[in-house]
Tab-separated table of C-alpha atoms and ligand atoms in Angstrom:
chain	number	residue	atom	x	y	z
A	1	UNK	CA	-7.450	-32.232	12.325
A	2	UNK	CA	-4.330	-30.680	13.475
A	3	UNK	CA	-3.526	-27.277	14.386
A	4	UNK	CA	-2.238	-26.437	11.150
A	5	UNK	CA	-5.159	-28.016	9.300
A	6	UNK	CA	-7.515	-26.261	11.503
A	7	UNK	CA	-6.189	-23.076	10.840
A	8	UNK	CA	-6.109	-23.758	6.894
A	9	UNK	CA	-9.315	-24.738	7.165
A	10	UNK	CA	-10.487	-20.739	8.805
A	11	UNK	CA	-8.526	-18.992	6.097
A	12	UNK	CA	-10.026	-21.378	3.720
A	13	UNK	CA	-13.737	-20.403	4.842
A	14	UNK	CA	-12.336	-16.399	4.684
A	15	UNK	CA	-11.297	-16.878	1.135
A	16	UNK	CA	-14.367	-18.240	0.128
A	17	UNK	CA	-16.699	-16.075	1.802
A	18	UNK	CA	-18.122	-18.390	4.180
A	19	UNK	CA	-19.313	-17.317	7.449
A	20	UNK	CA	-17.332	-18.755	10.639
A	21	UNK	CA	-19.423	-20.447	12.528
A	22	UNK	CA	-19.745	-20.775	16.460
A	23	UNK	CA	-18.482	-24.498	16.490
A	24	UNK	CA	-15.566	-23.756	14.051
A	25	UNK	CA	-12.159	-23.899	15.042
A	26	UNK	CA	-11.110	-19.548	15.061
A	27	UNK	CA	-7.832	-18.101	16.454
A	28	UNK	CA	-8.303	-16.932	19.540
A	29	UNK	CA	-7.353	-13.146	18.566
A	30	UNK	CA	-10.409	-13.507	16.203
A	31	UNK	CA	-12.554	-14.526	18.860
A	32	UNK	CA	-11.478	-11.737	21.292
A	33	UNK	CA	-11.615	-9.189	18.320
A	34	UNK	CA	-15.578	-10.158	18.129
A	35	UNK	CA	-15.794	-10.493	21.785
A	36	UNK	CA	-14.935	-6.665	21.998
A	37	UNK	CA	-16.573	-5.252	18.851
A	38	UNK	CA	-19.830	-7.249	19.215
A	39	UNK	CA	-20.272	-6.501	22.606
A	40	UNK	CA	-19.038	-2.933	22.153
A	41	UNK	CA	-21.671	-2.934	19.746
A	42	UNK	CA	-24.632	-4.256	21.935
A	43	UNK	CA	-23.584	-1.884	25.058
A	44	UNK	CA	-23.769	1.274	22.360
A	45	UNK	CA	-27.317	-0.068	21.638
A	46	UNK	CA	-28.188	-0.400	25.395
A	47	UNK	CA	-26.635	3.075	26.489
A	48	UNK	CA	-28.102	4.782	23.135
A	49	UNK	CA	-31.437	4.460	25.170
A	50	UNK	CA	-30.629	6.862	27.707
A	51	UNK	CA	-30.114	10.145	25.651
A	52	UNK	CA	-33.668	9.464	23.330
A	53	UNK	CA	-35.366	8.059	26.402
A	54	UNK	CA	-34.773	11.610	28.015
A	55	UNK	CA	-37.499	12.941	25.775
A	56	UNK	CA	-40.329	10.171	25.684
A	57	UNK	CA	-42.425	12.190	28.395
A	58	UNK	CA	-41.616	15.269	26.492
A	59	UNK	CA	-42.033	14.704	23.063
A	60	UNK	CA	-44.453	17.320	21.458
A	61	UNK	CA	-47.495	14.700	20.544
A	62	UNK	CA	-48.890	11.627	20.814
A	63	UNK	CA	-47.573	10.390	17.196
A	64	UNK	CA	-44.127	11.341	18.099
A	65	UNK	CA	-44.387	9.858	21.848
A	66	UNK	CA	-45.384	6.420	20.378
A	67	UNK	CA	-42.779	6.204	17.377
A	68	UNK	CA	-39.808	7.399	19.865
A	69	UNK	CA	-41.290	4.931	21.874
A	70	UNK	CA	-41.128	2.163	19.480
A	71	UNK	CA	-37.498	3.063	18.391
A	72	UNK	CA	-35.895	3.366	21.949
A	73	UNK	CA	-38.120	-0.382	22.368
A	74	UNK	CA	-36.062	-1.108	19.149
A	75	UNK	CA	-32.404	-0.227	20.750
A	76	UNK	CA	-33.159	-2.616	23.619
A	77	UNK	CA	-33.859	-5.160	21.158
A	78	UNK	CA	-30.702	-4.462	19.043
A	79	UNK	CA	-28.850	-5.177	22.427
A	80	UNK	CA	-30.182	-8.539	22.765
A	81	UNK	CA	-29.729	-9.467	19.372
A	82	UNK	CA	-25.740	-8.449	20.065
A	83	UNK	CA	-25.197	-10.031	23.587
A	84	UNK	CA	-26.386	-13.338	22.256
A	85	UNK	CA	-23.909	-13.032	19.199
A	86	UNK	CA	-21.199	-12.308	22.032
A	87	UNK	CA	-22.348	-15.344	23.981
A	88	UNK	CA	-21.973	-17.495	20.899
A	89	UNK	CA	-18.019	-16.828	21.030
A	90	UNK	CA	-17.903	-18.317	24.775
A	91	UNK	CA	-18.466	-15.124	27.216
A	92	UNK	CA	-21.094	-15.045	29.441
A	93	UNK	CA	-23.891	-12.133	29.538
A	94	UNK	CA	-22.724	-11.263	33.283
A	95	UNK	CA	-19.263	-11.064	32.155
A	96	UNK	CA	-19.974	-8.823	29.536
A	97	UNK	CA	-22.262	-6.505	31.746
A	98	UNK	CA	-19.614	-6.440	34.242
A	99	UNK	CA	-17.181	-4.926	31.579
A	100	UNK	CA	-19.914	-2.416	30.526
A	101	UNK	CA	-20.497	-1.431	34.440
A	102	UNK	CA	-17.062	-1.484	35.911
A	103	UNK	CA	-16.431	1.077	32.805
A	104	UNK	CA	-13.828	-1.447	31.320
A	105	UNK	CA	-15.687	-1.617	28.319
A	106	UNK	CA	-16.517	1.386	25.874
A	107	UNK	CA	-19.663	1.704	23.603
A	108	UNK	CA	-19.972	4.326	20.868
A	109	UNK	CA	-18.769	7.945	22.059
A	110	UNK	CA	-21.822	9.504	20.186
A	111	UNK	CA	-23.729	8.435	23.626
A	112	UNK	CA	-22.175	10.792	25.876
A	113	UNK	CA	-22.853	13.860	24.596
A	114	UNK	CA	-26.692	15.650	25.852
A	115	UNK	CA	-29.662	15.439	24.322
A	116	UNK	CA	-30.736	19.347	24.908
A	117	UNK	CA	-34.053	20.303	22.698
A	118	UNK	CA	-36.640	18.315	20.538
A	119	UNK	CA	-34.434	19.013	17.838
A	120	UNK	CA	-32.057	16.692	18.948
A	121	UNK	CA	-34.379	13.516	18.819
A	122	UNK	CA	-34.573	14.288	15.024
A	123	UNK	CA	-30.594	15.017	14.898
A	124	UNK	CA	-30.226	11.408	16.303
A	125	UNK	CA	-31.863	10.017	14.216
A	126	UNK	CA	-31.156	11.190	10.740
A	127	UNK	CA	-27.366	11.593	11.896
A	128	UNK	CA	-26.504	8.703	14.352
A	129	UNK	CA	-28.784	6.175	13.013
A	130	UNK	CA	-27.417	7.384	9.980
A	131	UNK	CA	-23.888	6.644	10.458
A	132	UNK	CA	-24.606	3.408	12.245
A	133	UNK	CA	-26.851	2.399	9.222
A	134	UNK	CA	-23.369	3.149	6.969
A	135	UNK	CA	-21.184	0.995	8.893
A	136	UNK	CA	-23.712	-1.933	9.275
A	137	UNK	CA	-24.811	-2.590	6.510
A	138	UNK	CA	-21.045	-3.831	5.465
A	139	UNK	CA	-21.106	-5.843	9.132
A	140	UNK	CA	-24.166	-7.802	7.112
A	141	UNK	CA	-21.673	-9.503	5.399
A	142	UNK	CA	-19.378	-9.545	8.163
A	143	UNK	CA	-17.168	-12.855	8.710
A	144	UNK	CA	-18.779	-14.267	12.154
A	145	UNK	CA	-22.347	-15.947	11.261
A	146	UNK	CA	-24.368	-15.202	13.888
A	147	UNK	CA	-23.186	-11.217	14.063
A	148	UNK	CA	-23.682	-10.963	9.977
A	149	UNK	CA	-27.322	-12.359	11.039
A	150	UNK	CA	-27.947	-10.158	13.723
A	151	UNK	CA	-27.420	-6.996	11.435
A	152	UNK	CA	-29.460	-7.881	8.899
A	153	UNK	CA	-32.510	-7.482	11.334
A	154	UNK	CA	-31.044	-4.254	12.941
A	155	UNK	CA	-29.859	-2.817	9.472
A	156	UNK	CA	-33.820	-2.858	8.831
A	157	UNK	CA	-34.801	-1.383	11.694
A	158	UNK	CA	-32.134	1.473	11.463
A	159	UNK	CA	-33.115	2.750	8.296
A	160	UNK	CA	-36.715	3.461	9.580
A	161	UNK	CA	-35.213	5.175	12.431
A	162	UNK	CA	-32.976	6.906	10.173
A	163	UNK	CA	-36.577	8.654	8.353
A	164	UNK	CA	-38.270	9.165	11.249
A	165	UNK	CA	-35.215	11.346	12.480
A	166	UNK	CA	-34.928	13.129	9.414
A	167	UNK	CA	-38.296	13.750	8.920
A	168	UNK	CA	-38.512	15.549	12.137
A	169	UNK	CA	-35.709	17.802	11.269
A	170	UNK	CA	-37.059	18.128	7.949
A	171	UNK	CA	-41.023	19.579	9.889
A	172	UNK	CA	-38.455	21.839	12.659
A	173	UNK	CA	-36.794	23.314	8.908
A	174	UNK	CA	-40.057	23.984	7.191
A	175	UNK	CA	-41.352	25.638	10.690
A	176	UNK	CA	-41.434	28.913	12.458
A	177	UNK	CA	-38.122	30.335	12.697
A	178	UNK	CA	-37.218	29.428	16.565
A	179	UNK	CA	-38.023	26.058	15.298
A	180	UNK	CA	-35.783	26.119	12.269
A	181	UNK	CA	-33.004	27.561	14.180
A	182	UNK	CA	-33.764	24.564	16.952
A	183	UNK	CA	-33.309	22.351	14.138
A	184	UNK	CA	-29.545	23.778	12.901
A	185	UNK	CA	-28.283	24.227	16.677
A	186	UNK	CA	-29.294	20.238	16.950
A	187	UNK	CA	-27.436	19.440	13.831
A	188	UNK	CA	-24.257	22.119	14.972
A	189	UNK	CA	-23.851	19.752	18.116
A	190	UNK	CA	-24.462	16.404	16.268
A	191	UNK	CA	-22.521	17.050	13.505
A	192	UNK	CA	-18.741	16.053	14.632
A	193	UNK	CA	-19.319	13.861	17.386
A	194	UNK	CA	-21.616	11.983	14.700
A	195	UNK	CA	-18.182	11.918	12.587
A	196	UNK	CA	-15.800	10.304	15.036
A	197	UNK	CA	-18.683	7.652	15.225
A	198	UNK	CA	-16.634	5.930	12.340
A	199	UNK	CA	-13.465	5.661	15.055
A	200	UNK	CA	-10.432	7.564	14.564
A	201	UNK	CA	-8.926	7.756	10.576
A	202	UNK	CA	-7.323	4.569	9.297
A	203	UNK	CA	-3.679	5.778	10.158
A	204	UNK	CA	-4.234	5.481	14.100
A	205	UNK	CA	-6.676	2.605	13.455
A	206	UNK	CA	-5.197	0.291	15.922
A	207	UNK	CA	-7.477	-2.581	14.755
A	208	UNK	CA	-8.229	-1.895	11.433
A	209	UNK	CA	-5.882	-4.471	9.885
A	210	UNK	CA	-6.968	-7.301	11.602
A	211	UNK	CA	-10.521	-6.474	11.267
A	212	UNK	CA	-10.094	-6.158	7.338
A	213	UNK	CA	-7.578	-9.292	6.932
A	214	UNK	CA	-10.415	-11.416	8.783
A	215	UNK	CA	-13.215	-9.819	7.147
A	216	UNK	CA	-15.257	-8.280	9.690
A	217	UNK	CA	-14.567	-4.882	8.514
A	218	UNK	CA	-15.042	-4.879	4.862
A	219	UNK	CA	-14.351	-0.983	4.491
A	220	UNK	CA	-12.483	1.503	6.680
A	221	UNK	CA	-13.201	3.932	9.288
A	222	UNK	CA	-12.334	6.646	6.629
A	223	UNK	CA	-13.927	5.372	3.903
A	224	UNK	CA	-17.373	4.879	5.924
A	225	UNK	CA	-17.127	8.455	6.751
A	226	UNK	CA	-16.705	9.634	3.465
A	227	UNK	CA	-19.234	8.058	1.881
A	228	UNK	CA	-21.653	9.563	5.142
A	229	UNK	CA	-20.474	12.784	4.630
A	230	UNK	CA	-21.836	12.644	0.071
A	231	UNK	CA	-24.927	11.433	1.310
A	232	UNK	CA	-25.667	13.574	3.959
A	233	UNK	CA	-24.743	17.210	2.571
A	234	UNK	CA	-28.003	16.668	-0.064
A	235	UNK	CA	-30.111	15.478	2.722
A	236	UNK	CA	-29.194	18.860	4.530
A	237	UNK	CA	-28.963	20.992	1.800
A	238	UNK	CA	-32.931	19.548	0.468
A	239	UNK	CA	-33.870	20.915	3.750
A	240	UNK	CA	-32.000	24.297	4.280
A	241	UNK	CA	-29.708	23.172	6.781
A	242	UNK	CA	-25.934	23.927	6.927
A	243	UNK	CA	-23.279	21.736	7.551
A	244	UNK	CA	-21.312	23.402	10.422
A	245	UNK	CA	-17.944	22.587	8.521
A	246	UNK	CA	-16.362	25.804	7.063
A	247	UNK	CA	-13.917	23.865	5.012
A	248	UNK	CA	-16.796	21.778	3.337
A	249	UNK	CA	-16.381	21.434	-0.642
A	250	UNK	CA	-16.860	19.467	-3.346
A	251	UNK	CA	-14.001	17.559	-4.872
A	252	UNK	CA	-14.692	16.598	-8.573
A	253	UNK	CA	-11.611	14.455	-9.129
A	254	UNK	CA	-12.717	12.553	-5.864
A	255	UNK	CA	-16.402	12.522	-6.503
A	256	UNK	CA	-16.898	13.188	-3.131
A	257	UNK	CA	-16.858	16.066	-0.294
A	258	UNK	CA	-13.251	17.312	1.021
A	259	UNK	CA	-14.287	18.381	4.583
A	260	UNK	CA	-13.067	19.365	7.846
A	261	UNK	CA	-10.651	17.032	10.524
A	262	UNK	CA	-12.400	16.046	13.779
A	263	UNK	CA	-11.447	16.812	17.103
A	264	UNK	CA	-9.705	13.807	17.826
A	265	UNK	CA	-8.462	15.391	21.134
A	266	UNK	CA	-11.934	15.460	22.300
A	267	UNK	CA	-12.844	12.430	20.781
A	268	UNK	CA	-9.846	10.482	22.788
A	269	UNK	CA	-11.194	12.435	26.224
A	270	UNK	CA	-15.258	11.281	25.505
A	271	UNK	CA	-13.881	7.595	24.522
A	272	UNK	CA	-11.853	7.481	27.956
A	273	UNK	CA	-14.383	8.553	30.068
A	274	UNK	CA	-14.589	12.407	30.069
A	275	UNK	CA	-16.827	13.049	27.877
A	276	UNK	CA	-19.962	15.869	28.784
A	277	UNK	CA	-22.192	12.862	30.075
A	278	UNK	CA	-20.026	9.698	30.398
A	279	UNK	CA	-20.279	9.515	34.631
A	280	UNK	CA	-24.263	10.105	33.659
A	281	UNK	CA	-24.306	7.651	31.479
A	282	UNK	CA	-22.975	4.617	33.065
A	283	UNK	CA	-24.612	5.834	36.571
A	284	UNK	CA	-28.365	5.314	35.024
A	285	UNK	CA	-26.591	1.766	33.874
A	286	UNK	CA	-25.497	1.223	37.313
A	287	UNK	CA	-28.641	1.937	39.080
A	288	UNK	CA	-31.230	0.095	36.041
A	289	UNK	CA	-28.827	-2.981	36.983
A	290	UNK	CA	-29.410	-2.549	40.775
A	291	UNK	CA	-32.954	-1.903	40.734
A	292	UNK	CA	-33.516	-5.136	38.486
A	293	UNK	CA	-31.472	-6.869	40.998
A	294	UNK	CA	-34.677	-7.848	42.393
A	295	UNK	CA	-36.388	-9.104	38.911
A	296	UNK	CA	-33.193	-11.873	38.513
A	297	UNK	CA	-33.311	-13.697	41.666
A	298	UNK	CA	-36.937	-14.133	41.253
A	299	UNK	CA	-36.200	-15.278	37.601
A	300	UNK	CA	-33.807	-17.125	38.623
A	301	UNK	CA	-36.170	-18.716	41.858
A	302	UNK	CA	-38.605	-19.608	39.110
A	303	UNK	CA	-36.146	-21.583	37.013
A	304	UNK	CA	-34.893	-23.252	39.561
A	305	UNK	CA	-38.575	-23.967	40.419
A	306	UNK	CA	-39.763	-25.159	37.181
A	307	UNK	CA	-36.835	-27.694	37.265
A	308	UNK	CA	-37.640	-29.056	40.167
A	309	UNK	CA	-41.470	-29.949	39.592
A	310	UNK	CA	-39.681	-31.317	35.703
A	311	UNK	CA	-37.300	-33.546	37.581
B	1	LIG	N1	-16.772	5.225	20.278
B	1	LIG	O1	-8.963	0.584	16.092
B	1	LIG	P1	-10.262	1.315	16.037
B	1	LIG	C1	-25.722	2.438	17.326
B	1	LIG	C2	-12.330	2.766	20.011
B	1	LIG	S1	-24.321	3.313	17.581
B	1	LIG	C3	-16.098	4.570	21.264
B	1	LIG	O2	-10.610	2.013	14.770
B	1	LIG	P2	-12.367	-0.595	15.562
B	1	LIG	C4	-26.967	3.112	17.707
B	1	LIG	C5	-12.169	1.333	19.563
B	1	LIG	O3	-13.099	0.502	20.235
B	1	LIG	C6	-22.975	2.581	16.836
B	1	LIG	N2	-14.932	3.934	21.039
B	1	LIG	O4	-11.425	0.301	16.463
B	1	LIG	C7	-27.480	4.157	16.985
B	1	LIG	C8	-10.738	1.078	19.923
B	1	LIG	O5	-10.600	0.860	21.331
B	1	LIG	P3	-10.334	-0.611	21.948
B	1	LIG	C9	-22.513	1.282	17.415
B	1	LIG	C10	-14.472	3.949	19.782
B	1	LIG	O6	-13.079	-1.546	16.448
B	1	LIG	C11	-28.598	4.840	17.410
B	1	LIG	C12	-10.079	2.398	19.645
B	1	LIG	O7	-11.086	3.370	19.710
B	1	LIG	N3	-21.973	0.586	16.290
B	1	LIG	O8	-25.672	1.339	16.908
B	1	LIG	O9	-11.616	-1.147	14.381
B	1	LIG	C13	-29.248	4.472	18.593
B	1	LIG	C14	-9.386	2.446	18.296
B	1	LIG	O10	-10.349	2.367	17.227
B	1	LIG	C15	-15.133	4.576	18.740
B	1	LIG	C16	-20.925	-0.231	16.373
B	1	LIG	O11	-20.377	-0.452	17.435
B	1	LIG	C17	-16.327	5.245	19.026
B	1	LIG	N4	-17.035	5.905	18.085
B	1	LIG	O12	-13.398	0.454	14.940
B	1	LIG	C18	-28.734	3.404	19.319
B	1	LIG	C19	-20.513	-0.872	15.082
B	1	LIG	N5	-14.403	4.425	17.607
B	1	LIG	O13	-11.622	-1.404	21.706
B	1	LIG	C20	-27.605	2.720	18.887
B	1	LIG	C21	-19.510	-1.957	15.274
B	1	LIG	C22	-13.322	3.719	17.944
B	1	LIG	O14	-9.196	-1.198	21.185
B	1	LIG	N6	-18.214	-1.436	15.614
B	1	LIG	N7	-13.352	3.447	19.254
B	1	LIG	O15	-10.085	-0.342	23.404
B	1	LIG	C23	-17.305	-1.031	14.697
B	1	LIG	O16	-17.543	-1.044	13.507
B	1	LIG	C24	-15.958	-0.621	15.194
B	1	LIG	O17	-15.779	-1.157	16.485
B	1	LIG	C25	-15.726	0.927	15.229
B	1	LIG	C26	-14.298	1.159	15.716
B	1	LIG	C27	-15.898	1.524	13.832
B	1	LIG	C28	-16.670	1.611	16.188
């Protein structure tokens, strides 16, 4: 097939609703596009460990210890799942790493902000999780195959991480009142940076329009926080929390909540490197990577073992 043929043939698969393949001819814009969300995507997963492993040692029983446990065991996986989607578009894992260690890469901003009280542990995860749930379950039907795969697994996974986080807030609300008001200072802090999760509003979207034209954004960065912002308010409001957003309302002609603007100045500082734990952040990356330095060569020793005593 020529060029041109090649290229009907991708918009032809788009139209359709069939998933791109990694043997299919793409444009090479749609393959970097993937190459930077996907793997975006997978360091978020890996550097979301950091803040919720904080607390394993310190979580108040053994019940909690073993499901924080199981969820930060979760984010590692998510991470795998997502490098090996990357990989699929012709990058190599060290590559990627490299982009994630030399701090040319970003992952989600949410990450570098603290993780301060036991509270927080149950902001994560009825907030974050939350808003990641929001924005992938539409990446389930994303254009790329093996990424639209991937998220079906993680989607899963998310929404049990999603309960577990809001059933601790929901035990801090019911509780003394130290532990109630631990509960709404979590939920103060977590409540806007959870916001600019969804990326900046679809006017300074700088890759919005490709990502919708090729399908592997199926809503917008403003319409995915919209629709987190109606479900969350009854979630709070069930458990006598308040939304830290003064200009909160309900719109009837929108069905939906009007509610406060972001700080996208902060937002642009945290996604560029100054945020309250960014050098933090990517220094426990730095050293896990050195310290495992050790654990590839004999990996790779093995291999080259094993292939030896095949041949
Ligand atoms: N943080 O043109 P835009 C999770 C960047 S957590 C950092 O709208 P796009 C988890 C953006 O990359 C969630 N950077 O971009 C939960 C772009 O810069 P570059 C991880 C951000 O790609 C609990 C620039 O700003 N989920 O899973 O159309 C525990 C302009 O933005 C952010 C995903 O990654 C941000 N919040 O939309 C553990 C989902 N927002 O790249 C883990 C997949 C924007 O041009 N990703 N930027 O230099 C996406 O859906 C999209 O990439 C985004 C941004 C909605 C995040």
């Amino acid at each position: 097939m020529d060029a041109t043929a090649l290229a009907a043939n991708f918009e032809n698969k788009l139209a359709k609703n069939e998933n791109i393949e990694p043997k299919d001819w793409m444009p090479d814009n749609y393959r970097k596009h993937l190459i930077r969300q996907i793997s975006q995507h997978a360091h978020s997963e890996v550097v979301g460990m950091l803040p919720e492993g904080n607390w394993i040692t310190r979580a108040p029983s053994l019940r909690r210890k073993m499901v924080l446990l199981a969820k930060v065991q979760d984010e590692g996986g998510h991470g795998l799942y997502l490098y090996s989607a990357a990989e699929t578009l012709g990058i190599s894992r060290e590559e990627l790493l490299h982009q994630l260690l030399s701090g040319k890469a970003k992952y989600s901003s949410i990450f570098n902000y603290p993780t301060l009280s036991w509270a927080d542990m149950g902001a994560i995860g009825w907030l974050v999780d939350g808003a990641a749930i929001m924005n992938q379950v539409m990446l389930q039907r994303t254009s790329y195959g093996p990424y639209a795969r991937a998220m079906v697994r993680i989607c899963k996974e998310e929404s049990f991480h999603q309960r577990q986080g809001y059933e601790i807030m929901s035990v801090l609300a019911a509780g003394s009142p130290e532990q109630k008001a631990m509960a709404q200072d979590a939920l103060n802090r977590f409540w806007w940076p959870t916001l600019m999760m969804f990326g900046p509003s679809d006017a300074n979207s700088a890759n919005s329009e490709n990502a919708i034209k090729w399908k592997i954004k199926r809503e917008s960065n403003d319409q995915l926080r919209q629709r987190f912002v109606n479900q969350t308010i009854p979630q709070a409001e069930l458990i006598g929390l308040t939304i830290p957003d003064a200009q909160l309302k309900w719109n009837e002609a929108k069905q939906g909540y009007d509610f406060g603007e972001p700080d996208w100045e902060e937002f642009n500082q945290v996604i560029h490197g100054n945020g309250p734990c960014n050098k933090e952040r990517l220094g426990a990356r730095l050293k896990a990577h050195d310290d495992g330095k050790w654990v590839r060569e004999a990996a790779a020793a093995y291999a080259s073992k094993r292939k030896l005593v095949a041949a």
